[in-house]
Amino acid sequence: MAESECQEENCDNAIRMVKDVGRDLNELLEEMEKLTVQAAWMTYNFITIQTNPELVSSMKHLENAFLRCKEQMEKKWQELLKE
């Protein structure tokens, strides 16, 4: 009887180990997918910038405009809260 229990325990351990390995593989695959997407976007951005250098200055201009707008919105919001 002890041998039967030992075999069942070994079988349970093997099943648990296979499930753990499967879960770990899924997590690694998801991480690889994220890295692949990031690499693709980096490549796209690099090629876009190399093809059109004016894009960098345009993006900087848009970023500055966004930051100014955000600053004004925060000021207005604070004024409304004070009222």
Coordinates of N, CA and C in Angstrom, one line a residue:
M1 N 0.8 -1.2 0.0 CA 0.0 0.0 0.0 C 0.9 1.3 0.0
A2 N 1.9 1.2 0.7 CA 2.8 2.4 0.8 C 3.4 2.7 -0.6
E3 N 3.7 1.6 -1.3 CA 4.3 1.8 -2.7 C 3.2 2.4 -3.6
S4 N 2.0 2.1 -3.5 CA 0.9 2.7 -4.3 C 0.8 4.1 -4.0
E5 N 0.8 4.5 -2.7 CA 0.7 5.9 -2.3 C 1.9 6.7 -2.8
C6 N 3.1 6.1 -2.8 CA 4.3 6.7 -3.3 C 4.2 7.0 -4.8
Q7 N 3.7 6.0 -5.5 CA 3.5 6.2 -6.9 C 2.5 7.3 -7.3
E8 N 1.4 7.3 -6.5 CA 0.4 8.4 -6.7 C 1.1 9.8 -6.4
E9 N 1.8 9.8 -5.3 CA 2.5 11.1 -5.0 C 3.5 11.5 -6.0
N10 N 4.2 10.5 -6.6 CA 5.2 10.8 -7.7 C 4.4 11.3 -8.9
C11 N 3.3 10.7 -9.2 CA 2.5 11.1 -10.3 C 1.9 12.5 -10.1
D12 N 1.5 12.8 -8.9 CA 0.9 14.1 -8.6 C 2.1 15.2 -8.7
N13 N 3.2 14.8 -8.3 CA 4.4 15.7 -8.4 C 4.7 16.0 -9.8
A14 N 4.7 14.9 -10.6 CA 5.0 15.1 -12.1 C 4.0 16.0 -12.8
I15 N 2.7 15.8 -12.4 CA 1.7 16.6 -13.1 C 1.8 18.0 -12.6
R16 N 2.1 18.3 -11.4 CA 2.3 19.6 -10.9 C 3.5 20.3 -11.5
M17 N 4.6 19.5 -11.7 CA 5.8 20.0 -12.4 C 5.5 20.4 -13.8
V18 N 4.8 19.5 -14.5 CA 4.4 19.8 -15.9 C 3.6 21.1 -16.0
K19 N 2.6 21.2 -15.1 CA 1.8 22.4 -15.1 C 2.6 23.7 -14.8
D20 N 3.6 23.6 -13.9 CA 4.4 24.7 -13.6 C 5.3 25.1 -14.7
V21 N 5.8 24.1 -15.4 CA 6.7 24.4 -16.6 C 5.8 25.0 -17.7
G22 N 4.6 24.5 -17.9 CA 3.7 25.1 -18.9 C 3.4 26.6 -18.6
R23 N 3.1 26.9 -17.3 CA 2.8 28.2 -16.9 C 4.1 29.1 -17.1
D24 N 5.2 28.6 -16.7 CA 6.5 29.4 -16.9 C 6.7 29.7 -18.4
L25 N 6.5 28.7 -19.2 CA 6.7 28.9 -20.6 C 5.7 29.9 -21.2
N26 N 4.5 29.9 -20.7 CA 3.5 30.9 -21.2 C 4.0 32.3 -20.8
E27 N 4.5 32.4 -19.6 CA 4.9 33.7 -19.1 C 6.1 34.2 -19.9
L28 N 7.0 33.3 -20.2 CA 8.2 33.7 -21.0 C 7.8 34.0 -22.5
L29 N 6.8 33.3 -23.0 CA 6.3 33.7 -24.4 C 5.7 35.0 -24.4
E30 N 4.9 35.3 -23.4 CA 4.3 36.7 -23.3 C 5.3 37.7 -23.2
E31 N 6.4 37.5 -22.4 CA 7.4 38.5 -22.3 C 8.2 38.7 -23.6
M32 N 8.4 37.6 -24.3 CA 9.0 37.6 -25.6 C 8.2 38.4 -26.6
E33 N 6.9 38.2 -26.6 CA 6.0 38.9 -27.5 C 6.1 40.4 -27.2
K34 N 6.1 40.8 -25.9 CA 6.2 42.2 -25.6 C 7.5 42.8 -26.1
L35 N 8.6 42.1 -25.9 CA 9.9 42.5 -26.4 C 9.9 42.6 -27.9
T36 N 9.3 41.7 -28.6 CA 9.2 41.7 -30.0 C 8.5 43.0 -30.5
V37 N 7.4 43.3 -29.9 CA 6.6 44.4 -30.3 C 7.4 45.7 -30.0
Q38 N 8.1 45.8 -28.9 CA 8.9 46.9 -28.6 C 10.0 47.1 -29.6
A39 N 10.6 46.0 -30.0 CA 11.7 46.1 -31.0 C 11.2 46.5 -32.3
A40 N 10.0 46.0 -32.7 CA 9.4 46.4 -33.9 C 9.1 47.9 -33.9
W41 N 8.5 48.4 -32.8 CA 8.2 49.9 -32.8 C 9.5 50.7 -32.8
M42 N 10.6 50.2 -32.1 CA 11.8 51.0 -32.1 C 12.4 51.0 -33.5
T43 N 12.3 49.9 -34.2 CA 12.8 49.9 -35.6 C 12.0 50.8 -36.5
Y44 N 10.6 50.8 -36.3 CA 9.8 51.6 -37.1 C 10.1 53.1 -36.8
N45 N 10.2 53.5 -35.6 CA 10.6 54.8 -35.2 C 11.9 55.2 -35.8
F46 N 12.9 54.4 -35.7 CA 14.2 54.7 -36.2 C 14.2 54.9 -37.7
I47 N 13.5 54.1 -38.4 CA 13.4 54.2 -39.9 C 12.7 55.5 -40.2
T48 N 11.6 55.8 -39.5 CA 10.8 57.0 -39.7 C 11.7 58.2 -39.5
I49 N 12.4 58.3 -38.5 CA 13.3 59.4 -38.2 C 14.4 59.5 -39.2
Q50 N 15.0 58.4 -39.6 CA 16.0 58.5 -40.6 C 15.5 58.9 -42.0
T51 N 14.3 58.6 -42.3 CA 13.7 59.0 -43.5 C 13.2 60.4 -43.6
N52 N 12.8 60.9 -42.4 CA 12.3 62.3 -42.3 C 12.8 63.0 -41.1
P53 N 14.0 63.6 -41.2 CA 14.6 64.2 -40.0 C 13.8 65.3 -39.4
E54 N 12.9 66.0 -40.2 CA 12.1 67.1 -39.7 C 11.1 66.5 -38.7
L55 N 10.8 65.2 -38.8 CA 9.8 64.7 -37.9 C 10.2 64.8 -36.4
V56 N 11.5 64.8 -36.1 CA 12.0 64.9 -34.7 C 11.6 66.3 -34.2
S57 N 11.9 67.3 -35.0 CA 11.6 68.7 -34.5 C 10.1 68.9 -34.4
S58 N 9.3 68.3 -35.3 CA 7.8 68.4 -35.3 C 7.3 67.7 -34.0
M59 N 7.9 66.6 -33.7 CA 7.5 65.9 -32.5 C 7.8 66.7 -31.2
K60 N 9.0 67.3 -31.2 CA 9.4 68.1 -30.1 C 8.5 69.3 -29.9
H61 N 8.1 69.9 -31.0 CA 7.2 71.0 -31.0 C 5.8 70.6 -30.4
L62 N 5.3 69.4 -30.9 CA 4.1 68.9 -30.3 C 4.2 68.6 -28.9
E63 N 5.3 68.0 -28.4 CA 5.5 67.7 -27.0 C 5.4 69.0 -26.2
N64 N 6.1 70.0 -26.7 CA 6.2 71.3 -25.9 C 4.8 71.9 -25.8
A65 N 4.0 71.9 -27.0 CA 2.7 72.4 -27.0 C 1.8 71.6 -26.0
F66 N 1.9 70.3 -25.9 CA 1.2 69.5 -25.0 C 1.5 69.9 -23.6
L67 N 2.8 70.0 -23.3 CA 3.2 70.4 -21.9 C 2.7 71.7 -21.5
R68 N 2.7 72.7 -22.4 CA 2.1 74.0 -22.1 C 0.6 73.9 -21.8
C69 N -0.1 73.2 -22.6 CA -1.5 73.0 -22.5 C -1.8 72.3 -21.1
K70 N -1.0 71.3 -20.8 CA -1.2 70.5 -19.6 C -1.0 71.4 -18.4
E71 N 0.0 72.3 -18.5 CA 0.3 73.2 -17.4 C -0.9 74.2 -17.2
Q72 N -1.4 74.7 -18.3 CA -2.6 75.6 -18.2 C -3.8 75.0 -17.6
M73 N -4.0 73.7 -18.0 CA -5.2 73.0 -17.5 C -5.0 72.7 -16.0
E74 N -3.8 72.4 -15.6 CA -3.6 72.3 -14.1 C -3.9 73.6 -13.4
K75 N -3.4 74.7 -13.9 CA -3.7 76.0 -13.3 C -5.1 76.3 -13.2
K76 N -5.9 76.0 -14.3 CA -7.3 76.3 -14.3 C -8.0 75.4 -13.3
W77 N -7.6 74.1 -13.2 CA -8.2 73.2 -12.3 C -8.0 73.6 -10.8
Q78 N -6.8 74.1 -10.6 CA -6.5 74.6 -9.2 C -7.3 75.8 -8.9
E79 N -7.5 76.7 -9.9 CA -8.3 77.9 -9.7 C -9.8 77.5 -9.4
L80 N -10.3 76.5 -10.1 CA -11.7 76.0 -9.9 C -11.8 75.4 -8.5
L81 N -10.8 74.7 -8.0 CA -10.8 74.1 -6.7 C -10.9 75.1 -5.6
K82 N -10.2 76.3 -5.8 CA -10.1 77.3 -4.8 C -11.5 78.0 -4.7
E83 N -12.2 78.1 -5.8 CA -13.5 78.8 -5.8 C -14.6 78.1 -4.9

